[in-house]
Every structure is written in structure tokens, then in C-alpha cells.
Short mmCIF file of C-alpha atoms and ligand atoms in Angstrom, two decimals:
data_model
loop_
_atom_site.label_atom_id
_atom_site.label_comp_id
_atom_site.label_asym_id
_atom_site.label_seq_id
_atom_site.Cartn_x
_atom_site.Cartn_y
_atom_site.Cartn_z
CA MET K 17 -56.92 32.85 -51.55
CA SER K 18 -55.72 31.66 -47.58
CA PRO K 19 -58.01 34.17 -45.47
CA ASP K 20 -61.09 32.73 -47.40
CA ILE K 21 -60.04 28.89 -46.34
CA LEU K 22 -59.15 29.34 -42.91
CA ASP K 23 -62.58 31.94 -42.46
CA ARG K 24 -64.87 28.83 -44.42
CA LEU K 25 -62.59 26.63 -42.05
CA ALA K 26 -63.65 28.33 -38.85
CA ARG K 27 -66.88 28.79 -40.02
CA GLY K 28 -67.34 24.75 -39.49
CA LEU K 29 -65.40 24.20 -37.02
CA ALA K 30 -67.74 26.53 -34.87
CA PRO K 31 -70.59 24.67 -34.66
CA HIS K 32 -68.81 21.86 -33.05
CA GLY K 33 -67.34 24.68 -30.16
CA LEU K 34 -63.42 24.04 -31.91
CA LEU K 35 -61.42 27.04 -32.76
CA PHE K 36 -59.18 28.01 -35.50
CA ARG K 37 -55.92 28.57 -33.04
CA GLY K 38 -53.10 29.84 -35.49
CA GLY K 39 -50.58 28.31 -37.52
CA PHE K 40 -47.44 28.49 -38.73
CA HIS K 41 -44.77 27.06 -41.55
CA PRO K 42 -43.34 24.38 -40.11
CA GLN K 43 -38.95 24.10 -40.27
CA PRO K 44 -36.74 21.26 -39.80
CA GLY K 45 -36.93 21.53 -35.12
CA ASP K 46 -40.41 21.42 -35.61
CA ASP K 47 -40.86 18.30 -35.90
CA VAL K 48 -43.61 17.69 -37.65
CA PRO K 49 -44.91 14.39 -39.21
CA ALA K 50 -45.63 13.87 -42.83
CA ARG K 51 -48.59 12.99 -44.33
CA ALA K 52 -49.90 9.59 -44.95
CA ASP K 53 -49.91 10.70 -48.79
CA GLY K 54 -46.22 11.56 -48.11
CA ALA K 55 -46.67 14.94 -49.59
CA ARG K 56 -44.23 17.99 -47.64
CA VAL K 57 -46.42 19.78 -44.90
CA ALA K 58 -46.09 23.95 -46.49
CA THR K 59 -48.64 24.99 -43.73
CA VAL K 60 -49.52 23.23 -39.33
CA VAL K 61 -52.79 24.98 -38.75
CA MET K 62 -53.61 24.30 -34.45
CA ILE K 63 -56.81 23.65 -33.83
CA GLY K 64 -58.11 23.75 -30.50
CA ASN K 65 -60.72 25.74 -27.49
CA ALA K 66 -61.72 27.35 -25.31
CA GLY K 67 -63.85 28.87 -22.65
CA PRO K 68 -67.03 26.31 -22.60
CA ALA K 69 -68.61 26.08 -26.01
CA LEU K 70 -67.27 23.00 -26.34
CA TRP K 71 -69.43 21.72 -23.53
CA PRO K 72 -72.34 22.23 -24.91
CA ALA K 73 -71.43 20.54 -28.90
CA PHE K 74 -69.30 16.93 -26.81
CA THR K 75 -71.76 16.18 -24.78
CA GLY K 76 -75.14 16.03 -27.09
CA SER K 77 -72.90 13.91 -28.82
CA PRO K 78 -72.88 9.86 -29.32
CA GLU K 79 -68.96 9.45 -27.76
CA TYR K 80 -70.02 11.37 -24.86
CA ARG K 81 -73.91 9.56 -24.70
CA THR K 82 -72.79 6.92 -24.61
CA ARG K 83 -69.90 6.62 -22.49
CA GLN K 84 -67.26 5.58 -25.31
CA ALA K 85 -63.62 4.77 -23.73
CA HIS K 86 -61.80 8.20 -24.68
CA ALA K 87 -64.67 10.36 -25.71
CA LEU K 88 -63.44 13.72 -26.42
CA ASP K 89 -60.77 12.01 -28.48
CA ALA K 90 -63.12 9.85 -30.32
CA TRP K 91 -65.61 12.47 -30.51
CA THR K 92 -62.67 15.23 -32.39
CA ARG K 93 -61.70 12.53 -34.97
CA ARG K 94 -64.44 11.73 -35.32
CA VAL K 95 -65.40 15.34 -35.55
CA VAL K 96 -61.40 16.72 -37.39
CA ASP K 97 -61.51 13.99 -39.82
CA GLY K 98 -64.68 14.84 -41.57
CA ILE K 99 -63.49 18.83 -42.25
CA ALA K 100 -59.83 17.99 -43.21
CA PRO K 101 -60.71 16.66 -45.94
CA GLY K 102 -63.02 19.28 -47.53
CA PHE K 103 -59.90 21.00 -47.90
CA GLY K 104 -56.82 19.53 -48.60
CA ALA K 105 -56.00 18.66 -45.80
CA GLU K 106 -54.94 15.71 -43.27
CA ALA K 107 -55.41 15.69 -39.70
CA CYS K 108 -53.08 14.25 -36.49
CA TYR K 109 -54.14 14.57 -32.77
CA PRO K 110 -52.23 15.92 -29.77
CA PHE K 111 -53.71 12.04 -28.25
CA GLY K 112 -52.77 8.90 -28.72
CA GLY K 113 -48.98 8.66 -28.10
CA PRO K 114 -46.46 8.10 -26.59
CA PRO K 115 -44.60 9.23 -28.22
CA HIS K 116 -46.61 13.23 -27.85
CA LEU K 117 -46.42 15.24 -31.04
CA PRO K 118 -45.07 18.36 -29.78
CA PHE K 119 -48.34 20.30 -29.78
CA GLN K 120 -47.10 23.31 -26.60
CA ARG K 121 -44.35 23.34 -29.16
CA TRP K 122 -46.56 24.25 -31.74
CA ALA K 123 -48.52 25.97 -30.30
CA MET K 124 -46.14 28.64 -28.95
CA ARG K 125 -45.27 29.00 -32.75
CA ALA K 126 -48.77 29.43 -34.36
CA ASP K 127 -50.61 31.43 -30.76
CA THR K 128 -50.12 33.36 -28.72
CA VAL K 129 -49.14 31.45 -25.42
CA TRP K 130 -46.82 31.00 -23.24
CA VAL K 131 -45.89 28.72 -20.76
CA SER K 132 -46.57 29.25 -17.43
CA PRO K 133 -45.91 28.47 -14.05
CA LEU K 134 -47.52 24.81 -13.78
CA GLN K 135 -46.91 23.78 -17.23
CA ILE K 136 -50.17 24.74 -19.46
CA LEU K 137 -49.80 26.88 -21.54
CA VAL K 138 -51.05 30.40 -20.98
CA HIS K 139 -53.84 32.76 -23.02
CA PRO K 140 -53.23 36.30 -22.37
CA GLU K 141 -57.81 36.17 -22.89
CA PHE K 142 -58.50 32.54 -21.81
CA GLY K 143 -55.46 31.95 -19.15
CA LEU K 144 -55.44 28.30 -19.04
CA TRP K 145 -58.80 27.39 -19.79
CA HIS K 146 -57.85 26.44 -23.24
CA ALA K 147 -56.37 23.35 -25.30
CA TYR K 148 -55.63 22.36 -28.73
CA ARG K 149 -57.43 19.00 -29.89
CA ALA K 150 -56.24 18.56 -33.89
CA ALA K 151 -53.75 19.90 -36.60
CA LEU K 152 -54.45 19.91 -39.82
CA LEU K 153 -51.34 19.28 -42.74
CA PHE K 154 -51.48 21.46 -45.16
CA VAL K 155 -49.20 21.02 -48.98
CA ASP K 156 -50.31 24.78 -49.55
CA ARG K 157 -48.19 27.44 -47.79
CA LEU K 158 -51.54 28.97 -46.98
CA ALA K 159 -50.81 32.44 -46.31
CA LEU K 160 -51.47 33.70 -41.88
CA PRO K 161 -52.65 35.83 -39.91
CA GLU K 162 -50.00 37.60 -37.59
CA ARG K 163 -49.49 36.21 -34.27
CA ALA K 164 -50.82 38.49 -32.77
CA ALA K 165 -48.76 40.40 -30.21
CA GLY K 166 -49.05 40.87 -26.57
CA ALA K 167 -47.02 39.73 -23.63
CA ARG K 168 -46.72 36.69 -21.07
CA PRO K 169 -49.19 37.25 -18.48
CA CYS K 170 -47.07 36.11 -16.05
CA ASP K 171 -44.25 37.66 -15.47
CA ALA K 172 -46.41 40.89 -13.54
CA CYS K 173 -47.82 38.61 -12.10
CA ALA K 174 -46.48 39.24 -8.72
CA ASP K 175 -47.66 37.25 -6.61
CA ARG K 176 -48.11 33.91 -8.80
CA PRO K 177 -50.93 32.43 -6.27
CA CYS K 178 -51.23 29.36 -8.60
CA LEU K 179 -48.12 28.10 -7.12
CA ALA K 180 -49.65 28.51 -3.93
CA ALA K 181 -52.69 26.57 -4.28
CA CYS K 182 -51.97 22.95 -4.89
CA PRO K 183 -52.82 20.97 -1.93
CA VAL K 184 -50.31 18.44 -2.45
CA ASP K 185 -47.20 21.10 -3.88
CA ALA K 186 -47.21 19.33 -7.17
CA PHE K 187 -46.10 22.21 -9.02
CA THR K 188 -43.06 23.81 -8.26
CA ALA K 189 -41.41 27.04 -10.19
CA THR K 190 -39.36 23.80 -12.82
CA ALA K 191 -41.60 20.32 -12.14
CA TYR K 192 -44.98 18.84 -12.10
CA ASP K 193 -45.67 16.14 -10.12
CA SER K 194 -48.92 14.75 -11.59
CA ALA K 195 -48.53 10.92 -9.39
CA ARG K 196 -48.62 13.73 -6.49
CA CYS K 197 -51.50 14.81 -8.32
CA ARG K 198 -53.45 12.28 -9.19
CA GLU K 199 -52.31 10.66 -6.13
CA HIS K 200 -54.73 13.91 -4.16
CA VAL K 201 -57.61 13.95 -6.04
CA ARG K 202 -58.54 10.11 -6.42
CA SER K 203 -58.20 10.97 -2.81
CA ASP K 204 -61.23 11.80 0.01
CA ALA K 205 -58.94 15.23 0.99
CA GLY K 206 -58.99 15.95 -2.50
CA ARG K 207 -63.04 15.64 -2.91
CA ALA K 208 -62.40 19.34 -4.33
CA CYS K 209 -60.28 19.72 -6.69
CA LEU K 210 -61.75 16.10 -8.98
CA THR K 211 -65.58 17.96 -8.82
CA THR K 212 -64.38 22.18 -8.43
CA GLY K 213 -61.08 20.92 -11.40
CA CYS K 214 -57.27 22.18 -10.14
CA LEU K 215 -57.02 24.28 -7.29
CA ALA K 216 -54.21 25.88 -8.75
CA ARG K 217 -55.35 26.14 -12.50
CA GLN K 218 -58.17 27.93 -10.98
CA ALA K 219 -55.52 30.46 -8.78
CA CYS K 220 -54.90 32.28 -11.72
CA PRO K 221 -56.33 35.69 -12.00
CA ILE K 222 -56.82 34.96 -15.81
CA GLY K 223 -59.90 34.01 -18.22
CA ARG K 224 -62.26 34.26 -15.24
CA ALA K 225 -64.97 34.25 -17.52
CA ALA K 226 -63.73 31.25 -19.67
CA ARG K 227 -63.70 28.86 -16.99
CA HIS K 228 -65.65 25.89 -16.81
CA ALA K 229 -68.76 24.28 -15.29
CA PRO K 230 -68.23 22.41 -12.95
CA SER K 231 -69.03 19.73 -15.26
CA GLN K 232 -67.37 20.33 -17.89
CA ALA K 233 -64.04 21.23 -14.39
CA GLU K 234 -65.08 17.34 -12.70
CA TRP K 235 -65.13 15.30 -16.36
CA HIS K 236 -61.51 16.22 -16.94
CA MET K 237 -60.40 15.81 -13.37
CA ARG K 238 -62.43 12.23 -13.40
CA ALA K 239 -60.06 11.38 -16.89
CA PHE K 240 -57.16 12.37 -15.25
CA ILE K 241 -57.44 9.46 -12.44
CA GLY K 242 -58.84 6.79 -15.17
C1 LIG Y 6 -48.67 13.49 -20.86
C2 LIG Y 6 -49.68 14.52 -20.56
C3 LIG Y 6 -50.16 15.04 -19.64
C4 LIG Y 6 -49.59 13.96 -18.19
C5 LIG Y 6 -48.17 14.23 -18.05
C6 LIG Y 6 -48.20 16.04 -18.68
C7 LIG Y 6 -46.08 16.40 -17.57
N1 LIG Y 6 -47.22 17.83 -16.85
O1 LIG Y 6 -45.91 15.79 -16.96
C8 LIG Y 6 -51.45 14.30 -17.57
C9 LIG Y 6 -52.25 13.33 -18.05
C10 LIG Y 6 -50.26 13.85 -16.31
C11 LIG Y 6 -51.40 15.61 -18.18
C12 LIG Y 6 -52.01 15.61 -17.42
C13 LIG Y 6 -53.35 17.33 -17.70
N2 LIG Y 6 -53.18 17.72 -19.02
CO1 LIG Y 6 -51.60 16.44 -20.60
N3 LIG Y 6 -51.15 16.16 -21.44
C14 LIG Y 6 -49.99 15.38 -21.59
C15 LIG Y 6 -49.96 15.27 -23.16
C16 LIG Y 6 -50.69 14.32 -23.74
C17 LIG Y 6 -47.98 15.49 -24.55
C18 LIG Y 6 -47.61 16.78 -22.56
C19 LIG Y 6 -45.62 15.68 -23.25
O2 LIG Y 6 -45.12 15.06 -22.89
N4 LIG Y 6 -44.74 17.25 -24.03
C20 LIG Y 6 -43.98 17.45 -24.15
C21 LIG Y 6 -43.58 17.05 -26.15
C22 LIG Y 6 -44.03 15.49 -26.44
O3 LIG Y 6 -44.61 18.19 -26.55
P1 LIG Y 6 -43.97 19.92 -26.71
O4 LIG Y 6 -45.12 20.17 -26.83
O5 LIG Y 6 -42.00 19.69 -27.04
O6 LIG Y 6 -44.25 20.15 -24.95
C23 LIG Y 6 -42.65 21.11 -25.11
C24 LIG Y 6 -43.27 21.64 -24.57
O7 LIG Y 6 -44.06 21.58 -22.74
C25 LIG Y 6 -41.86 22.89 -24.32
N5 LIG Y 6 -41.98 23.82 -23.19
C26 LIG Y 6 -42.11 23.61 -21.27
N6 LIG Y 6 -42.21 24.29 -20.26
C27 LIG Y 6 -41.17 25.26 -21.41
C28 LIG Y 6 -40.56 26.27 -20.75
C29 LIG Y 6 -39.82 27.49 -21.99
C30 LIG Y 6 -39.30 28.14 -22.12
C31 LIG Y 6 -40.49 26.76 -23.92
C32 LIG Y 6 -39.57 27.93 -24.55
C33 LIG Y 6 -40.84 25.63 -23.54
C34 LIG Y 6 -41.24 24.80 -22.60
O8 LIG Y 6 -41.17 21.75 -23.59
C35 LIG Y 6 -42.60 21.25 -23.59
C36 LIG Y 6 -40.91 18.98 -23.90
O9 LIG Y 6 -40.63 19.71 -25.28
C37 LIG Y 6 -50.10 17.36 -23.65
C38 LIG Y 6 -50.41 16.99 -25.30
C39 LIG Y 6 -49.47 17.07 -26.34
N7 LIG Y 6 -49.69 16.11 -27.45
O10 LIG Y 6 -48.53 17.48 -26.45
C40 LIG Y 6 -50.83 17.79 -23.20
C41 LIG Y 6 -51.76 18.83 -22.76
C42 LIG Y 6 -50.04 19.25 -22.01
N8 LIG Y 6 -51.73 17.94 -21.56
C43 LIG Y 6 -53.18 18.94 -20.88
C44 LIG Y 6 -53.95 19.83 -20.50
C45 LIG Y 6 -54.87 20.63 -19.67
C46 LIG Y 6 -53.87 18.56 -18.51
C47 LIG Y 6 -54.04 19.21 -17.84
C48 LIG Y 6 -54.84 20.27 -17.41
C49 LIG Y 6 -55.88 17.98 -18.09
C50 LIG Y 6 -56.93 18.61 -16.85
N9 LIG Y 6 -56.90 16.95 -16.11
O11 LIG Y 6 -57.50 19.09 -16.77
C51 LIG Y 6 -53.46 18.03 -16.37
C52 LIG Y 6 -52.87 18.39 -15.57
C53 LIG Y 6 -51.45 19.00 -16.63
C54 LIG Y 6 -50.46 20.03 -15.42
N10 LIG Y 6 -51.14 20.89 -15.62
O12 LIG Y 6 -49.60 19.96 -16.68
C55 LIG Y 6 -53.73 20.24 -22.94
C56 LIG Y 6 -52.92 21.84 -22.43
C57 LIG Y 6 -53.20 23.09 -22.68
C58 LIG Y 6 -52.26 24.00 -22.73
N11 LIG Y 6 -53.44 24.73 -21.94
O13 LIG Y 6 -51.27 24.01 -22.97
C59 LIG Y 6 -52.85 19.17 -24.11
C60 LIG Y 6 -51.80 20.31 -24.36
C61 LIG Y 6 -53.20 18.49 -24.53
C62 LIG Y 6 -54.37 19.23 -25.50
N12 LIG Y 6 -55.48 19.39 -25.57
O14 LIG Y 6 -54.18 21.01 -25.36
N13 LIG Y 6 -51.22 15.55 -19.36
#
């Protein structure tokens, strides 16, 4: 019965520009929270977005049009909280912390993604242009599709243009200096990062077709600098 549920879920998410992004059966080290109703979680399903599909759905929403605070989070919560009960699931979210739920770790359990040199996760098709918006907690153990096979694209990327593209060297091979990044994006010198999106992220050769349009890129960068 579960492929049917997952198909139905994917169809429910699609009009909102949201995608089913894999799932996993939690083990103790996964730090999956208990459901509010106290039931044990047997399946976690990841919901996210990739490329430009989410943007028209979100910008048509009242949360965006009225410039509500944390509009994307509020929109996500309304949409996903509206869908989850129809599947007997409870939703949890990557925002609202700290503490933050370990969505990137969960994503690596569920989806074909790996940590990139920029620390955000890279996907073989979408590159760095994808995100996770919610996870659904199911009591039933759903049969899940196999995690697609694939190799981390960064291992075959000798030049690593992402690490060289940041104007203020906010990225090293092991760390991201978010304070330095934010200070630059807020300054006149950081105008290109603000209006076209993170230059390091854009330097990645993978998934270029999934890059954000300038309006979406700027919206995310403005949300980042606060
Ligand atoms: C706090 C936060 C930030 C902070 C600080 C980020 C930082 N690097 O210091 C700020 C505000 C700066 C930020 C900015 C952005 N963020 Co942010 N952020 C988060 C948030 C809410 C929590 C991250 C966290 O603290 N994780 C720590 C623990 C709780 O999570 P975790 O899964 O266990 O994390 C582990 C893995 O990353 C793992 N890991 C790291 N390296 C390695 C290596 C190996 C080999 C392994 C196995 C594991 C591993 O270890 C981490 C610690 O346990 C997440 C959402 C979430 N709940 O995860 C989004 C998130 C990471 N951000 C995201 C994005 C897109 C961005 C921006 C690009 C947004 C923008 N402006 O466009 C920027 C740029 C950040 C960048 N280049 O790194 C996405 C990344 C999606 C993706 N493709 O991976 C996330 C997942 C949110 C989402 N909705 O999808 N972010």
C-alpha cells in the first residue's frame, strides 16, 4: 500500500511546487523526535523543493503578498500541516530552532545527496539548488523506493570552482564563515551576491538548469542577511 500513499502524497505536493524527496526508517542515532501524539515513528518522509517550481506557488500566497515575517516558513507550515493529516502523518520542520532538527543528516539517509565543499548538500541533478521544507512522521512502516545509486559529483570536480568564487573567502574546505559572508552581502561590494545569489553556489557546474531566477535569489539572500 505504501507506493500508493507516496504517489498520492507527491500529487498533493505538486501544485505547491513541493516534492517527495525520499524517506527512511529511523534508527536511534537519527534523532527523530517523538510524535506529539506519543506514537513511535516508523517512517520519515522528506519534503522539499528543487529548481524554480516552488517560487510561483509561494509568491502567489497571502504570506508572500502581505510580506508576513518568515513568510516562506509560514507558508510551508500552512501547506504541509494542511496535507499531513490526510495521510495520518505529523509534520516537523527544519526551521523554528535552535535547536534545529538534523534535516541535512536525514536528507543523506533519504535522498541522493552528499555534503558539498560549501557544506550544503549537493544533488546529482539539482546541484546546490534544492532544499528541504518539512518531514512527515508516519507510525506505519512504509515501503520506500530505493535510494538512487550515484556518486558524489564533487569527487569528480577537480577545480572546485565553488571554493574559489566567494569574494571574501567565506568558505574553506572545512568551514563556512557565515558572519563574514553576511557582512559582505550587506555591503555595497556585495551587491552581486545580494541581487543574483551566492556567487560560490552559482559557480557549481552541477544542476545549472535548476538555478533560481534573480527575484528568488534576491529574496533568499535578503532573508539571510535579515
Ligand atoms: C542554521 C542554518 C543556517 C545558518 C548557519 C549555517 C552554517 N553553515 O553555519 C545560516 C543562517 C548562516 C544559514 C545560511 C544558509 N542556509 Co541554512 N540552515 C540552517 C539550519 C536551520 C540548521 C543547520 C544546522 O545547524 N545543522 C546542525 C544539525 C542540527 O543538523 P545536521 O543535519 O545534523 O547537520 C549535519 C550535517 O550538515 C552534517 N555534516 C556536515 N558536514 C558533514 C560531512 C560528512 C561527511 C557527514 C557524514 C555529515 C556532515 O553534520 C552536521 C552537524 O551534525 C538548516 C536547516 C536544518 N534544520 O538542518 C538550514 C539549511 C542547512 N540551510 C540551507 C540553505 C539553502 C542555506 C543558504 C544557502 C540559504 C540562502 N541564503 O540561499 C544559506 C547559505 C549557507 C551556506 N552556504 O552554508 C539548506 C541547505 C539545503 C541543502 N541543499 O543542503 C538547509 C538544510 C535548509 C533547507 N530549508 O533546506 N543556514
